[in-house]
Amino acid sequence: MIIQMEFEWALYLIASYLVGCIMTGFLVAKLIKGVDLRLLGSGNIGARNAGRVLGPSGFVLTLAGDILKAAAVVWAGIQFQYPPYIQLLGFLAVIIGHLYPIFLRFHGGKGVASFIGGMIIFHPISAALVAAAFLLFYGIKRSLTVAGLFAFALTPFFYWLFEKQWLETLLLIPISFLVVYVQKEDIKERIKITE
């Protein structure tokens, strides 16, 4: 029974990574205009660049797809009644898949939308507090990038405030900080602008 459960969990984590590898922006760009989004605009395959290259429809479709794939992974973990730490490992796997998709030679998006989607399903209260923190930081810094990064970094703290679960809190740290880490070039650019 234990071996079967561990096998199911392993399949769930592999499937989560592969779901993360489904790059919505890349697919939307191919379907709408027959172009490779990596070669246009900023070269990123996230919603912001999709909107820049494809217009509002590209932005909305990419954003929705990236949110939904992480939300679906966490939701599936809940439906299968997997422990919260397995759900979070699935969440981490889908984020890694989005950042480093095997189908695109490990060059993916930034993971912001997927992070939001997964958190909304896993712990809605923490997600709401992250949104409030984002609005607060944006009001202070007037930068979407900086506000988002500060807010995401606070996610484990918000979760701990309500649940007091060490294992899940510790797992949220690499998830949130991985999304922060891949924004490092944006952070450098923002620092240069403010200097």
PDB file of N, CA, C and O in Angstrom, residues 20 23 44-47 66-67 69-70 91 94-100 108-118 152 175-176 178-180 182-183:
ATOM      1  N   GLY A  20       3.600  21.844 -16.387  1.00  0.00           N
ATOM      2  CA  GLY A  20       4.308  23.123 -16.351  1.00  0.00           C
ATOM      3  C   GLY A  20       5.030  23.423 -17.645  1.00  0.00           C
ATOM      4  O   GLY A  20       5.193  24.592 -18.026  1.00  0.00           O
ATOM      5  N   MET A  23       3.817  25.553 -22.518  1.00  0.00           N
ATOM      6  CA  MET A  23       4.044  26.994 -22.518  1.00  0.00           C
ATOM      7  C   MET A  23       2.930  27.702 -23.286  1.00  0.00           C
ATOM      8  O   MET A  23       2.906  27.714 -24.528  1.00  0.00           O
ATOM      9  N   ASN A  44      10.599  36.952 -24.100  1.00  0.00           N
ATOM     10  CA  ASN A  44       9.987  36.147 -23.048  1.00  0.00           C
ATOM     11  C   ASN A  44       8.672  35.558 -23.549  1.00  0.00           C
ATOM     12  O   ASN A  44       7.994  36.160 -24.387  1.00  0.00           O
ATOM     13  N   ILE A  45       8.302  34.388 -23.031  1.00  0.00           N
ATOM     14  CA  ILE A  45       7.064  33.762 -23.500  1.00  0.00           C
ATOM     15  C   ILE A  45       5.947  33.881 -22.476  1.00  0.00           C
ATOM     16  O   ILE A  45       5.005  33.091 -22.465  1.00  0.00           O
ATOM     17  N   GLY A  46       6.030  34.906 -21.643  1.00  0.00           N
ATOM     18  CA  GLY A  46       4.993  35.161 -20.656  1.00  0.00           C
ATOM     19  C   GLY A  46       3.905  36.076 -21.196  1.00  0.00           C
ATOM     20  O   GLY A  46       3.930  36.524 -22.346  1.00  0.00           O
ATOM     21  N   ALA A  47       2.941  36.383 -20.326  1.00  0.00           N
ATOM     22  CA  ALA A  47       1.758  37.154 -20.726  1.00  0.00           C
ATOM     23  C   ALA A  47       2.099  38.573 -21.164  1.00  0.00           C
ATOM     24  O   ALA A  47       1.514  39.102 -22.114  1.00  0.00           O
ATOM     25  N   ASP A  66      -1.431  30.136 -18.085  1.00  0.00           N
ATOM     26  CA  ASP A  66      -0.361  29.956 -17.099  1.00  0.00           C
ATOM     27  C   ASP A  66      -0.913  29.861 -15.678  1.00  0.00           C
ATOM     28  O   ASP A  66      -0.376  29.124 -14.842  1.00  0.00           O
ATOM     29  N   ILE A  67      -1.976  30.620 -15.404  1.00  0.00           N
ATOM     30  CA  ILE A  67      -2.621  30.530 -14.095  1.00  0.00           C
ATOM     31  C   ILE A  67      -3.283  29.161 -13.914  1.00  0.00           C
ATOM     32  O   ILE A  67      -3.114  28.495 -12.891  1.00  0.00           O
ATOM     33  N   LYS A  69      -2.804  26.232 -15.367  1.00  0.00           N
ATOM     34  CA  LYS A  69      -2.050  24.973 -15.314  1.00  0.00           C
ATOM     35  C   LYS A  69      -1.526  24.690 -13.905  1.00  0.00           C
ATOM     36  O   LYS A  69      -1.569  23.542 -13.442  1.00  0.00           O
ATOM     37  N   ALA A  70      -1.074  25.710 -13.199  1.00  0.00           N
ATOM     38  CA  ALA A  70      -0.627  25.499 -11.825  1.00  0.00           C
ATOM     39  C   ALA A  70      -1.817  25.255 -10.902  1.00  0.00           C
ATOM     40  O   ALA A  70      -1.747  24.407 -10.002  1.00  0.00           O
ATOM     41  N   PHE A  91       3.193  21.592  -6.869  1.00  0.00           N
ATOM     42  CA  PHE A  91       3.237  23.026  -7.171  1.00  0.00           C
ATOM     43  C   PHE A  91       4.655  23.422  -7.585  1.00  0.00           C
ATOM     44  O   PHE A  91       4.862  24.118  -8.590  1.00  0.00           O
ATOM     45  N   VAL A  94       5.421  22.035 -11.096  1.00  0.00           N
ATOM     46  CA  VAL A  94       4.804  22.760 -12.216  1.00  0.00           C
ATOM     47  C   VAL A  94       5.514  24.095 -12.445  1.00  0.00           C
ATOM     48  O   VAL A  94       5.681  24.540 -13.587  1.00  0.00           O
ATOM     49  N   ILE A  95       5.979  24.728 -11.378  1.00  0.00           N
ATOM     50  CA  ILE A  95       6.742  25.967 -11.519  1.00  0.00           C
ATOM     51  C   ILE A  95       8.077  25.691 -12.220  1.00  0.00           C
ATOM     52  O   ILE A  95       8.479  26.425 -13.136  1.00  0.00           O
ATOM     53  N   ILE A  96       8.762  24.620 -11.812  1.00  0.00           N
ATOM     54  CA  ILE A  96      10.029  24.256 -12.457  1.00  0.00           C
ATOM     55  C   ILE A  96       9.801  23.948 -13.932  1.00  0.00           C
ATOM     56  O   ILE A  96      10.586  24.356 -14.797  1.00  0.00           O
ATOM     57  N   GLY A  97       8.700  23.259 -14.226  1.00  0.00           N
ATOM     58  CA  GLY A  97       8.372  22.965 -15.618  1.00  0.00           C
ATOM     59  C   GLY A  97       8.144  24.227 -16.427  1.00  0.00           C
ATOM     60  O   GLY A  97       8.554  24.318 -17.590  1.00  0.00           O
ATOM     61  N   HIS A  98       7.505  25.210 -15.817  1.00  0.00           N
ATOM     62  CA  HIS A  98       7.253  26.475 -16.509  1.00  0.00           C
ATOM     63  C   HIS A  98       8.561  27.247 -16.730  1.00  0.00           C
ATOM     64  O   HIS A  98       8.767  27.830 -17.797  1.00  0.00           O
ATOM     65  N   LEU A  99       9.424  27.248 -15.735  1.00  0.00           N
ATOM     66  CA  LEU A  99      10.683  27.986 -15.849  1.00  0.00           C
ATOM     67  C   LEU A  99      11.679  27.272 -16.756  1.00  0.00           C
ATOM     68  O   LEU A  99      12.430  27.929 -17.495  1.00  0.00           O
ATOM     69  N   TYR A 100      11.678  25.936 -16.698  1.00  0.00           N
ATOM     70  CA  TYR A 100      12.668  25.152 -17.436  1.00  0.00           C
ATOM     71  C   TYR A 100      11.974  24.024 -18.214  1.00  0.00           C
ATOM     72  O   TYR A 100      12.140  22.840 -17.886  1.00  0.00           O
ATOM     73  N   GLY A 108      12.109  28.860 -20.340  1.00  0.00           N
ATOM     74  CA  GLY A 108      10.685  29.103 -20.174  1.00  0.00           C
ATOM     75  C   GLY A 108      10.348  30.520 -19.778  1.00  0.00           C
ATOM     76  O   GLY A 108      11.064  31.466 -20.101  1.00  0.00           O
ATOM     77  N   GLY A 109       9.238  30.652 -19.050  1.00  0.00           N
ATOM     78  CA  GLY A 109       8.759  31.963 -18.620  1.00  0.00           C
ATOM     79  C   GLY A 109       9.289  32.329 -17.247  1.00  0.00           C
ATOM     80  O   GLY A 109      10.242  31.732 -16.742  1.00  0.00           O
ATOM     81  N   LYS A 110       8.629  33.304 -16.629  1.00  0.00           N
ATOM     82  CA  LYS A 110       9.077  33.814 -15.331  1.00  0.00           C
ATOM     83  C   LYS A 110       8.307  33.205 -14.156  1.00  0.00           C
ATOM     84  O   LYS A 110       8.688  33.372 -13.007  1.00  0.00           O
ATOM     85  N   GLY A 111       7.179  32.560 -14.430  1.00  0.00           N
ATOM     86  CA  GLY A 111       6.476  31.824 -13.382  1.00  0.00           C
ATOM     87  C   GLY A 111       5.515  32.611 -12.508  1.00  0.00           C
ATOM     88  O   GLY A 111       4.906  32.057 -11.598  1.00  0.00           O
ATOM     89  N   VAL A 112       5.346  33.901 -12.789  1.00  0.00           N
ATOM     90  CA  VAL A 112       4.506  34.736 -11.926  1.00  0.00           C
ATOM     91  C   VAL A 112       3.047  34.290 -11.953  1.00  0.00           C
ATOM     92  O   VAL A 112       2.427  34.066 -10.911  1.00  0.00           O
ATOM     93  N   ALA A 113       2.491  34.151 -13.154  1.00  0.00           N
ATOM     94  CA  ALA A 113       1.079  33.766 -13.273  1.00  0.00           C
ATOM     95  C   ALA A 113       0.838  32.376 -12.698  1.00  0.00           C
ATOM     96  O   ALA A 113      -0.166  32.130 -12.016  1.00  0.00           O
ATOM     97  N   SER A 114       1.750  31.459 -12.959  1.00  0.00           N
ATOM     98  CA  SER A 114       1.599  30.098 -12.429  1.00  0.00           C
ATOM     99  C   SER A 114       1.686  30.086 -10.910  1.00  0.00           C
ATOM    100  O   SER A 114       0.957  29.350 -10.235  1.00  0.00           O
ATOM    101  N   PHE A 115       2.566  30.910 -10.366  1.00  0.00           N
ATOM    102  CA  PHE A 115       2.672  31.019  -8.907  1.00  0.00           C
ATOM    103  C   PHE A 115       1.350  31.502  -8.320  1.00  0.00           C
ATOM    104  O   PHE A 115       0.862  30.958  -7.322  1.00  0.00           O
ATOM    105  N   ILE A 116       0.771  32.509  -8.929  1.00  0.00           N
ATOM    106  CA  ILE A 116      -0.505  33.046  -8.455  1.00  0.00           C
ATOM    107  C   ILE A 116      -1.595  31.981  -8.515  1.00  0.00           C
ATOM    108  O   ILE A 116      -2.361  31.784  -7.561  1.00  0.00           O
ATOM    109  N   GLY A 117      -1.664  31.275  -9.645  1.00  0.00           N
ATOM    110  CA  GLY A 117      -2.697  30.253  -9.810  1.00  0.00           C
ATOM    111  C   GLY A 117      -2.600  29.147  -8.782  1.00  0.00           C
ATOM    112  O   GLY A 117      -3.607  28.727  -8.194  1.00  0.00           O
ATOM    113  N   GLY A 118      -1.376  28.675  -8.531  1.00  0.00           N
ATOM    114  CA  GLY A 118      -1.192  27.613  -7.551  1.00  0.00           C
ATOM    115  C   GLY A 118      -1.535  28.048  -6.141  1.00  0.00           C
ATOM    116  O   GLY A 118      -2.164  27.307  -5.382  1.00  0.00           O
ATOM    117  N   PHE A 152       5.730  38.241  -3.233  1.00  0.00           N
ATOM    118  CA  PHE A 152       5.926  36.797  -3.354  1.00  0.00           C
ATOM    119  C   PHE A 152       6.844  36.276  -2.258  1.00  0.00           C
ATOM    120  O   PHE A 152       6.635  35.187  -1.723  1.00  0.00           O
ATOM    121  N   ILE A 175       9.643  27.586  -3.470  1.00  0.00           N
ATOM    122  CA  ILE A 175       8.682  27.905  -4.531  1.00  0.00           C
ATOM    123  C   ILE A 175       8.647  29.406  -4.765  1.00  0.00           C
ATOM    124  O   ILE A 175       8.790  29.885  -5.899  1.00  0.00           O
ATOM    125  N   SER A 176       8.477  30.170  -3.698  1.00  0.00           N
ATOM    126  CA  SER A 176       8.357  31.625  -3.837  1.00  0.00           C
ATOM    127  C   SER A 176       9.684  32.261  -4.238  1.00  0.00           C
ATOM    128  O   SER A 176       9.725  33.144  -5.104  1.00  0.00           O
ATOM    129  N   LEU A 178      12.160  30.866  -5.854  1.00  0.00           N
ATOM    130  CA  LEU A 178      12.524  30.493  -7.219  1.00  0.00           C
ATOM    131  C   LEU A 178      11.920  31.479  -8.210  1.00  0.00           C
ATOM    132  O   LEU A 178      12.584  31.916  -9.164  1.00  0.00           O
ATOM    133  N   VAL A 179      10.658  31.849  -7.972  1.00  0.00           N
ATOM    134  CA  VAL A 179      10.005  32.841  -8.836  1.00  0.00           C
ATOM    135  C   VAL A 179      10.686  34.198  -8.706  1.00  0.00           C
ATOM    136  O   VAL A 179      10.860  34.916  -9.694  1.00  0.00           O
ATOM    137  N   VAL A 180      11.111  34.532  -7.502  1.00  0.00           N
ATOM    138  CA  VAL A 180      11.841  35.790  -7.298  1.00  0.00           C
ATOM    139  C   VAL A 180      13.197  35.745  -8.001  1.00  0.00           C
ATOM    140  O   VAL A 180      13.602  36.696  -8.668  1.00  0.00           O
ATOM    141  N   VAL A 182      14.303  34.133 -10.659  1.00  0.00           N
ATOM    142  CA  VAL A 182      14.343  34.228 -12.122  1.00  0.00           C
ATOM    143  C   VAL A 182      14.031  35.636 -12.623  1.00  0.00           C
ATOM    144  O   VAL A 182      14.172  35.912 -13.814  1.00  0.00           O
ATOM    145  N   GLN A 183      13.627  36.524 -11.714  1.00  0.00           N
ATOM    146  CA  GLN A 183      13.398  37.915 -12.098  1.00  0.00           C
ATOM    147  C   GLN A 183      14.669  38.759 -11.914  1.00  0.00           C
ATOM    148  O   GLN A 183      14.613  39.982 -12.013  1.00  0.00           O
TER     149      GLN A 183
END
